[in-house]
Every structure is written in C-alpha cells, then in structure tokens.
Amino acid sequence: MTDVEPPELPRGIALAWGVAADPQRGPKREMSVEKIVEAAVELADAEGIGAVSMAAVAAKLGFTPMSLYRYVSAKDDLLLLMQEQATGLPPESHLEATGWREKLVALYEEQVLLYLRHPWVLSLPITGSPITPNSSAWLDASLAALEETPLTADERMAVALAITGDARWCGIVQAGYTEQGRGTGLSPSEVALREATLYDRVITADEFPALRRAVDDDVFQSPADPFRFAVDRVLDGVAAYISDLDRGEPHATVDAWVALDPAELAGDRRLREAQKAVREAEKALRDARKIERQARRDAGERLAKSRRSV
C-alpha cells in the first residue's frame, strides 16, 4: 500500500485546536482570535446569530473588518469557533453520578441548558462529526460513561448519538418557546396556552382524530416533560439490552449505515409519487365502475317499474 498524505486541517479547525499559524501583521495585543470570538458570541447571545458579521464584530472591537480577516479568514471559521466557545467543556459534575445511565442523563441535562444559554448554536448547520476540542470532549464523556458496559464500540456510539440528538431536539423546541416569549412578551406557560388555543381552532376530529384527542386531553398544556420521558424510555431499552448481553444473548445485528445520495432520494421520491398516482388512478377507476354499476341497476329498476305500469 502506498502512503497517503493526511488531509490538511481546515483553518477553522486548526484555530480551534490552537495549531494555526499566527498572523504576521496586524494589531498587536489589542487583537486576538480569542477576543474576536468572544465579541461574536456576545453579539449572538444578545441579538441572535443574524447580527453577527465580520463588520459588526470589528465595530464592537473598534477595528476595521480587514484587521479581523488577518486572524479569522472566513465567516464560516468564525461561526465554528463561536460554536466551540459556546459549547465549552462538559462539566465535571457528571462524573459524580453513579452508573452509566445517571452519567448520560446528567450530560443530557447539561446539553439542554447549553442550548438554552446559547440558542443560536442550534441554527448552525451540522456539517459532519464534531472534530473540535470541546465538541469532541462531550462525545468522549458519553462514550466514557458506557465504557464499562458490554456494548460494542458501535453500540456505545449509537447510544451517545441518540442522547445527544434528544438533547438537541429538546433545545430546539425550548429555545423556540423562549424566542416566542421574547417577541410577544408572553411567559412560557402563556405561549403554551396560545399554541393550545390555536390547535383547538384548527384540528378537527374528522381530519386528525388522534391529534384531536390529544388536544382534548390538554397535552399541549401538560407540565410533563415529553423529551425527558423519551430519553428515559431509550435508556430503559439500552438497560434491557445490556441485561440480555449479561445473560449471554448475542449482540443485535443492524444494516450498515450509508450516506444517502440526494439524486437517489429524488429518484425514490419520483417513484413514490408515480406509484401514488397509479394507486389514485386505480381508485378513481374502481369508483367510476362502482358508479356505472349503480347507474345500470337504477336504470334496470326504472325500466322494470315502467313495464309493470303499462
């Protein structure tokens, strides 16, 4: 096998790890990558991610935008570094929890709080695995919590990603409620009441029977935390699976994960749409034949009735 040269670290990731070359020119001491990122995070926390631009950050620091580009050469790099700072390191308090399950729950709760402190992080696109130091530390903490279990490396990663995903989804919804409250001046409970009222107005039993029953059961005003319930049930399943492994049951087999090609997805969508059109056409044909048969029966009955009357 020939030696393959490892890919060069993108500048944003290199900056996050502290291995990027320092600029040769530019303001001394008054400017640094750390100060730029700190100012950008303060802007995003106060006004949202839309307020962050190289010009806005430069103005906040009292420099020209060009001076920032000597330190952070692209806005995408700045966003990556902002996410890294906002994420921070996982608190050591989760290490005080007893057992893998309690550690994962502690990490889940801390991640949700992180998103509530910095909701703009949720609007940044996910472009791959967390390669930056702080993001890697969170994933490492989840994997470490599962290290003493009989789960395989793939299974530990799957559980860690499931809990991280649940925390992100919870953060998205709760941050949305916070944003609504900020825009309307309503409290979280008032926002929930407003949404419940809107559901009550538009959801009918004929169109959405199950959702209508949920509305009637006041689920949108329930104090219960549906996200934590889901996390607990996921962990119940993991605990049951671990118990099976401890009793000697084999590991589950799953299909290999593959990245989905957008072109293939588009082709699948067109196929599904064509199949749906065929089903609808077949149904229309069956309905037309049913109407035809009924019309023939009606005509026959009218003819027989007219003959009897003659």
CSV table of C-alpha atoms in Angstrom, one decimal:
chain,number,residue,atom,x,y,z
A,1,MET,CA,0.0,0.0,0.0
A,2,THR,CA,1.2,3.5,-0.8
A,3,ASP,CA,1.4,6.1,1.9
A,4,VAL,CA,-1.5,8.5,1.7
A,5,GLU,CA,-0.8,12.1,2.8
A,6,PRO,CA,-3.2,13.1,5.6
A,7,PRO,CA,-5.6,15.9,4.7
A,8,GLU,CA,-4.6,19.4,5.8
A,9,LEU,CA,-6.7,20.7,8.7
A,10,PRO,CA,-9.1,23.4,7.6
A,11,ARG,CA,-8.1,26.7,9.1
A,12,GLY,CA,-11.2,26.9,11.4
A,13,ILE,CA,-10.4,23.5,12.9
A,14,ALA,CA,-6.7,24.3,13.2
A,15,LEU,CA,-7.6,27.5,15.0
A,16,ALA,CA,-9.9,25.6,17.4
A,17,TRP,CA,-7.0,23.2,18.2
A,18,GLY,CA,-4.5,26.1,18.5
A,19,VAL,CA,-2.3,24.8,15.8
A,20,ALA,CA,-2.9,27.5,13.1
A,21,ALA,CA,-0.1,30.0,12.3
A,22,ASP,CA,-0.4,33.4,13.9
A,23,PRO,CA,-0.8,36.4,11.5
A,24,GLN,CA,2.4,38.1,10.7
A,25,ARG,CA,0.9,41.5,10.5
A,26,GLY,CA,-1.9,43.4,12.3
A,27,PRO,CA,-2.7,45.0,15.7
A,28,LYS,CA,-0.5,43.7,18.5
A,29,ARG,CA,-2.0,42.6,21.8
A,30,GLU,CA,-5.3,44.5,21.3
A,31,MET,CA,-6.5,41.8,18.8
A,32,SER,CA,-6.6,38.0,19.0
A,33,VAL,CA,-8.7,35.1,17.8
A,34,GLU,CA,-10.0,34.7,21.3
A,35,LYS,CA,-11.1,38.3,21.6
A,36,ILE,CA,-12.8,38.2,18.2
A,37,VAL,CA,-14.7,35.0,19.1
A,38,GLU,CA,-15.7,36.4,22.5
A,39,ALA,CA,-17.1,39.5,20.9
A,40,ALA,CA,-19.0,37.5,18.3
A,41,VAL,CA,-20.5,35.2,21.0
A,42,GLU,CA,-21.7,38.3,23.0
A,43,LEU,CA,-23.4,39.6,19.8
A,44,ALA,CA,-25.1,36.4,19.1
A,45,ASP,CA,-26.3,35.9,22.7
A,46,ALA,CA,-27.7,39.5,22.7
A,47,GLU,CA,-29.1,39.8,19.2
A,48,GLY,CA,-29.1,36.4,17.6
A,49,ILE,CA,-26.8,34.8,15.0
A,50,GLY,CA,-28.2,37.1,12.3
A,51,ALA,CA,-26.5,40.1,14.0
A,52,VAL,CA,-23.0,38.5,13.6
A,53,SER,CA,-20.9,39.7,10.7
A,54,MET,CA,-17.3,40.5,10.3
A,55,ALA,CA,-18.1,44.2,10.1
A,56,ALA,CA,-20.3,44.1,13.3
A,57,VAL,CA,-17.7,42.2,15.3
A,58,ALA,CA,-15.0,44.6,14.1
A,59,ALA,CA,-17.1,47.6,15.1
A,60,LYS,CA,-17.7,46.1,18.5
A,61,LEU,CA,-13.9,45.7,19.0
A,62,GLY,CA,-13.1,49.1,17.5
A,63,PHE,CA,-11.2,47.8,14.5
A,64,THR,CA,-11.8,47.6,10.7
A,65,PRO,CA,-13.2,44.4,9.2
A,66,MET,CA,-9.9,43.8,7.2
A,67,SER,CA,-8.0,43.6,10.5
A,68,LEU,CA,-10.2,40.7,11.6
A,69,TYR,CA,-9.5,38.8,8.4
A,70,ARG,CA,-5.9,38.6,9.3
A,71,TYR,CA,-6.9,36.4,12.3
A,72,VAL,CA,-10.1,34.7,11.1
A,73,SER,CA,-10.0,34.5,7.3
A,74,ALA,CA,-13.7,33.5,6.7
A,75,LYS,CA,-17.0,33.9,8.5
A,76,ASP,CA,-17.5,30.1,8.4
A,77,ASP,CA,-14.4,29.8,10.5
A,78,LEU,CA,-15.7,32.4,12.9
A,79,LEU,CA,-19.0,30.5,13.3
A,80,LEU,CA,-17.1,27.3,14.0
A,81,LEU,CA,-15.1,29.0,16.7
A,82,MET,CA,-18.2,30.6,18.2
A,83,GLN,CA,-19.9,27.2,18.4
A,84,GLU,CA,-16.7,25.8,20.0
A,85,GLN,CA,-16.6,28.5,22.7
A,86,ALA,CA,-20.3,28.4,23.4
A,87,THR,CA,-20.2,24.6,23.7
A,88,GLY,CA,-17.4,24.6,26.3
A,89,LEU,CA,-16.3,21.5,28.1
A,90,PRO,CA,-18.7,19.1,29.8
A,91,PRO,CA,-19.0,19.9,33.5
A,92,GLU,CA,-17.1,17.5,35.7
A,93,SER,CA,-20.2,17.2,37.9
A,94,HIS,CA,-21.5,14.4,35.6
A,95,LEU,CA,-18.6,12.3,36.9
A,96,GLU,CA,-20.1,12.3,40.3
A,97,ALA,CA,-23.2,10.4,39.0
A,98,THR,CA,-23.2,6.7,39.7
A,99,GLY,CA,-23.6,4.3,36.8
A,100,TRP,CA,-23.6,4.8,33.0
A,101,ARG,CA,-27.3,5.8,32.9
A,102,GLU,CA,-27.1,8.5,35.5
A,103,LYS,CA,-24.0,9.9,33.8
A,104,LEU,CA,-25.8,10.1,30.4
A,105,VAL,CA,-28.8,11.8,32.0
A,106,ALA,CA,-26.5,14.4,33.6
A,107,LEU,CA,-24.8,15.0,30.2
A,108,TYR,CA,-28.2,15.3,28.5
A,109,GLU,CA,-29.5,17.9,31.0
A,110,GLU,CA,-26.3,19.9,30.7
A,111,GLN,CA,-26.5,19.9,26.9
A,112,VAL,CA,-30.1,21.2,27.1
A,113,LEU,CA,-29.0,24.0,29.4
A,114,LEU,CA,-26.2,24.8,27.0
A,115,TYR,CA,-28.7,25.3,24.1
A,116,LEU,CA,-30.9,27.5,26.3
A,117,ARG,CA,-27.9,29.7,27.2
A,118,HIS,CA,-26.9,29.9,23.5
A,119,PRO,CA,-29.9,29.1,21.3
A,120,TRP,CA,-28.2,30.5,18.2
A,121,VAL,CA,-26.0,27.4,18.2
A,122,LEU,CA,-29.0,25.4,17.1
A,123,SER,CA,-29.3,27.4,13.9
A,124,LEU,CA,-25.7,26.5,12.8
A,125,PRO,CA,-25.6,23.7,10.2
A,126,ILE,CA,-24.2,20.3,11.1
A,127,THR,CA,-21.5,19.5,8.6
A,128,GLY,CA,-20.1,16.3,10.0
A,129,SER,CA,-18.6,14.8,13.1
A,130,PRO,CA,-17.6,17.1,16.0
A,131,ILE,CA,-13.9,17.5,15.3
A,132,THR,CA,-13.2,20.5,17.5
A,133,PRO,CA,-11.8,20.0,21.0
A,134,ASN,CA,-14.9,20.9,23.1
A,135,SER,CA,-17.4,19.1,20.9
A,136,SER,CA,-15.1,16.1,21.0
A,137,ALA,CA,-14.9,16.3,24.8
A,138,TRP,CA,-18.8,16.0,25.1
A,139,LEU,CA,-18.8,12.9,22.8
A,140,ASP,CA,-15.9,11.4,24.7
A,141,ALA,CA,-17.7,11.9,28.0
A,142,SER,CA,-20.8,10.0,26.7
A,143,LEU,CA,-18.6,7.2,25.4
A,144,ALA,CA,-16.6,7.0,28.6
A,145,ALA,CA,-19.9,6.7,30.6
A,146,LEU,CA,-20.7,3.5,28.6
A,147,GLU,CA,-17.1,2.1,28.6
A,148,GLU,CA,-17.8,-0.5,31.4
A,149,THR,CA,-20.9,-1.9,29.7
A,150,PRO,CA,-20.8,-4.9,27.4
A,151,LEU,CA,-21.8,-2.7,24.5
A,152,THR,CA,-19.6,-2.8,21.4
A,153,ALA,CA,-17.9,0.4,20.2
A,154,ASP,CA,-20.5,0.8,17.5
A,155,GLU,CA,-23.3,0.4,20.1
A,156,ARG,CA,-21.8,2.9,22.5
A,157,MET,CA,-21.5,5.4,19.7
A,158,ALA,CA,-25.2,4.8,18.8
A,159,VAL,CA,-26.4,5.4,22.3
A,160,ALA,CA,-24.3,8.5,22.7
A,161,LEU,CA,-25.6,10.0,19.4
A,162,ALA,CA,-29.2,9.2,20.5
A,163,ILE,CA,-28.9,11.1,23.7
A,164,THR,CA,-27.1,14.0,22.0
A,165,GLY,CA,-29.9,14.1,19.4
A,166,ASP,CA,-32.6,14.1,22.0
A,167,ALA,CA,-30.9,17.0,23.8
A,168,ARG,CA,-30.6,19.0,20.6
A,169,TRP,CA,-34.3,18.4,19.7
A,170,CYS,CA,-35.4,19.4,23.2
A,171,GLY,CA,-33.2,22.5,22.9
A,172,ILE,CA,-34.7,23.4,19.6
A,173,VAL,CA,-38.2,23.3,20.9
A,174,GLN,CA,-37.5,25.1,24.2
A,175,ALA,CA,-35.4,27.8,22.5
A,176,GLY,CA,-38.3,28.3,20.2
A,177,TYR,CA,-40.6,28.9,23.1
A,178,THR,CA,-38.1,31.3,24.6
A,179,GLU,CA,-37.9,33.2,21.2
A,180,GLN,CA,-41.7,33.4,21.0
A,181,GLY,CA,-41.8,34.8,24.5
A,182,ARG,CA,-39.1,37.4,23.7
A,183,GLY,CA,-41.1,38.5,20.6
A,184,THR,CA,-44.5,38.6,22.2
A,185,GLY,CA,-43.8,39.3,25.9
A,186,LEU,CA,-45.6,36.1,26.9
A,187,SER,CA,-44.4,33.7,29.6
A,188,PRO,CA,-43.6,30.1,28.6
A,189,SER,CA,-46.9,29.0,30.1
A,190,GLU,CA,-48.8,31.7,28.2
A,191,VAL,CA,-47.0,30.7,24.9
A,192,ALA,CA,-48.1,27.1,25.6
A,193,LEU,CA,-51.7,28.2,26.2
A,194,ARG,CA,-51.7,30.3,23.0
A,195,GLU,CA,-50.5,27.3,21.0
A,196,ALA,CA,-53.1,25.0,22.6
A,197,THR,CA,-55.8,27.5,21.6
A,198,LEU,CA,-54.6,27.6,18.0
A,199,TYR,CA,-54.6,23.8,17.8
A,200,ASP,CA,-58.1,23.7,19.3
A,201,ARG,CA,-59.3,26.1,16.5
A,202,VAL,CA,-57.8,24.2,13.5
A,203,ILE,CA,-57.6,20.5,14.5
A,204,THR,CA,-60.8,18.6,13.7
A,205,ALA,CA,-61.7,15.0,14.7
A,206,ASP,CA,-62.6,14.2,11.1
A,207,GLU,CA,-59.1,15.1,9.7
A,208,PHE,CA,-56.8,14.4,12.6
A,209,PRO,CA,-58.7,12.1,15.1
A,210,ALA,CA,-55.7,11.1,17.2
A,211,LEU,CA,-54.3,14.6,17.4
A,212,ARG,CA,-57.8,15.9,18.2
A,213,ARG,CA,-58.0,13.5,21.2
A,214,ALA,CA,-54.5,14.7,22.3
A,215,VAL,CA,-55.8,18.3,22.2
A,216,ASP,CA,-58.9,17.4,24.2
A,217,ASP,CA,-56.6,15.7,26.7
A,218,ASP,CA,-54.7,19.0,27.2
A,219,VAL,CA,-51.3,17.5,26.2
A,220,PHE,CA,-50.1,20.9,25.0
A,221,GLN,CA,-50.6,22.4,28.4
A,222,SER,CA,-49.3,19.4,30.4
A,223,PRO,CA,-46.5,20.0,32.9
A,224,ALA,CA,-44.9,16.7,31.9
A,225,ASP,CA,-41.6,16.8,30.0
A,226,PRO,CA,-42.1,14.7,26.9
A,227,PHE,CA,-38.4,14.9,26.0
A,228,ARG,CA,-37.2,13.5,29.3
A,229,PHE,CA,-39.8,10.8,29.1
A,230,ALA,CA,-38.4,9.8,25.7
A,231,VAL,CA,-34.8,9.8,26.9
A,232,ASP,CA,-35.8,7.6,29.9
A,233,ARG,CA,-37.5,5.1,27.6
A,234,VAL,CA,-34.5,5.0,25.3
A,235,LEU,CA,-32.3,4.3,28.3
A,236,ASP,CA,-34.8,1.7,29.5
A,237,GLY,CA,-34.3,-0.1,26.2
A,238,VAL,CA,-30.5,0.2,26.5
A,239,ALA,CA,-30.6,-1.2,30.0
A,240,ALA,CA,-32.7,-4.1,28.9
A,241,TYR,CA,-30.4,-4.8,26.0
A,242,ILE,CA,-27.3,-4.7,28.4
A,243,SER,CA,-29.1,-7.2,30.7
A,244,ASP,CA,-29.7,-9.5,27.7
A,245,LEU,CA,-26.0,-9.3,26.9
A,246,ASP,CA,-25.1,-10.1,30.5
A,247,ARG,CA,-27.2,-13.2,30.3
A,248,GLY,CA,-25.3,-14.3,27.2
A,249,GLU,CA,-27.6,-13.1,24.5
A,250,PRO,CA,-25.9,-12.2,21.2
A,251,HIS,CA,-25.4,-8.6,20.1
A,252,ALA,CA,-28.0,-7.3,17.7
A,253,THR,CA,-27.2,-7.1,14.0
A,254,VAL,CA,-28.1,-4.0,12.1
A,255,ASP,CA,-27.8,-2.9,8.5
A,256,ALA,CA,-24.7,-1.0,7.5
A,257,TRP,CA,-25.1,2.8,7.6
A,258,VAL,CA,-24.7,4.5,4.2
A,259,ALA,CA,-24.8,8.2,3.3
A,260,LEU,CA,-27.9,8.9,1.2
A,261,ASP,CA,-27.4,10.3,-2.2
A,262,PRO,CA,-29.7,13.3,-2.9
A,263,ALA,CA,-30.1,12.1,-6.6
A,264,GLU,CA,-31.1,8.7,-5.4
A,265,LEU,CA,-33.5,10.2,-2.9
A,266,ALA,CA,-35.0,12.3,-5.7
A,267,GLY,CA,-35.4,9.2,-7.8
A,268,ASP,CA,-37.1,7.4,-5.0
A,269,ARG,CA,-39.4,10.3,-4.4
A,270,ARG,CA,-40.4,10.4,-8.1
A,271,LEU,CA,-41.0,6.6,-7.9
A,272,ARG,CA,-43.2,7.0,-4.8
A,273,GLU,CA,-45.1,9.9,-6.5
A,274,ALA,CA,-45.6,7.8,-9.6
A,275,GLN,CA,-46.8,4.8,-7.5
A,276,LYS,CA,-49.2,7.1,-5.6
A,277,ALA,CA,-50.5,8.4,-8.9
A,278,VAL,CA,-51.1,4.9,-10.1
A,279,ARG,CA,-53.0,4.0,-6.9
A,280,GLU,CA,-55.1,7.1,-7.2
A,281,ALA,CA,-55.9,6.3,-10.8
A,282,GLU,CA,-56.8,2.8,-9.9
A,283,LYS,CA,-59.1,4.0,-7.1
A,284,ALA,CA,-60.7,6.5,-9.5
A,285,LEU,CA,-61.3,3.7,-11.9
A,286,ARG,CA,-62.9,1.5,-9.2
A,287,ASP,CA,-65.1,4.4,-8.1
A,288,ALA,CA,-66.2,5.0,-11.7
A,289,ARG,CA,-67.0,1.4,-12.2
A,290,LYS,CA,-69.0,1.4,-9.0
A,291,ILE,CA,-70.9,4.4,-10.2
A,292,GLU,CA,-71.5,2.7,-13.5
A,293,ARG,CA,-72.9,-0.4,-11.9
A,294,GLN,CA,-75.1,1.6,-9.7
A,295,ALA,CA,-76.4,3.6,-12.7
A,296,ARG,CA,-77.2,0.3,-14.5
A,297,ARG,CA,-79.0,-1.0,-11.5
A,298,ASP,CA,-81.0,2.2,-11.3
A,299,ALA,CA,-81.8,2.1,-15.0
A,300,GLY,CA,-82.9,-1.5,-14.8
A,301,GLU,CA,-85.2,-0.8,-11.9
A,302,ARG,CA,-86.7,2.2,-13.7
A,303,LEU,CA,-87.3,0.0,-16.8
A,304,ALA,CA,-88.9,-2.8,-14.8
A,305,LYS,CA,-91.1,-0.3,-13.0
A,306,SER,CA,-92.2,1.3,-16.3
A,307,ARG,CA,-93.1,-2.1,-17.7
A,308,ARG,CA,-95.2,-3.0,-14.7
A,309,SER,CA,-97.1,0.2,-15.0
A,310,VAL,CA,-98.0,-0.4,-18.7
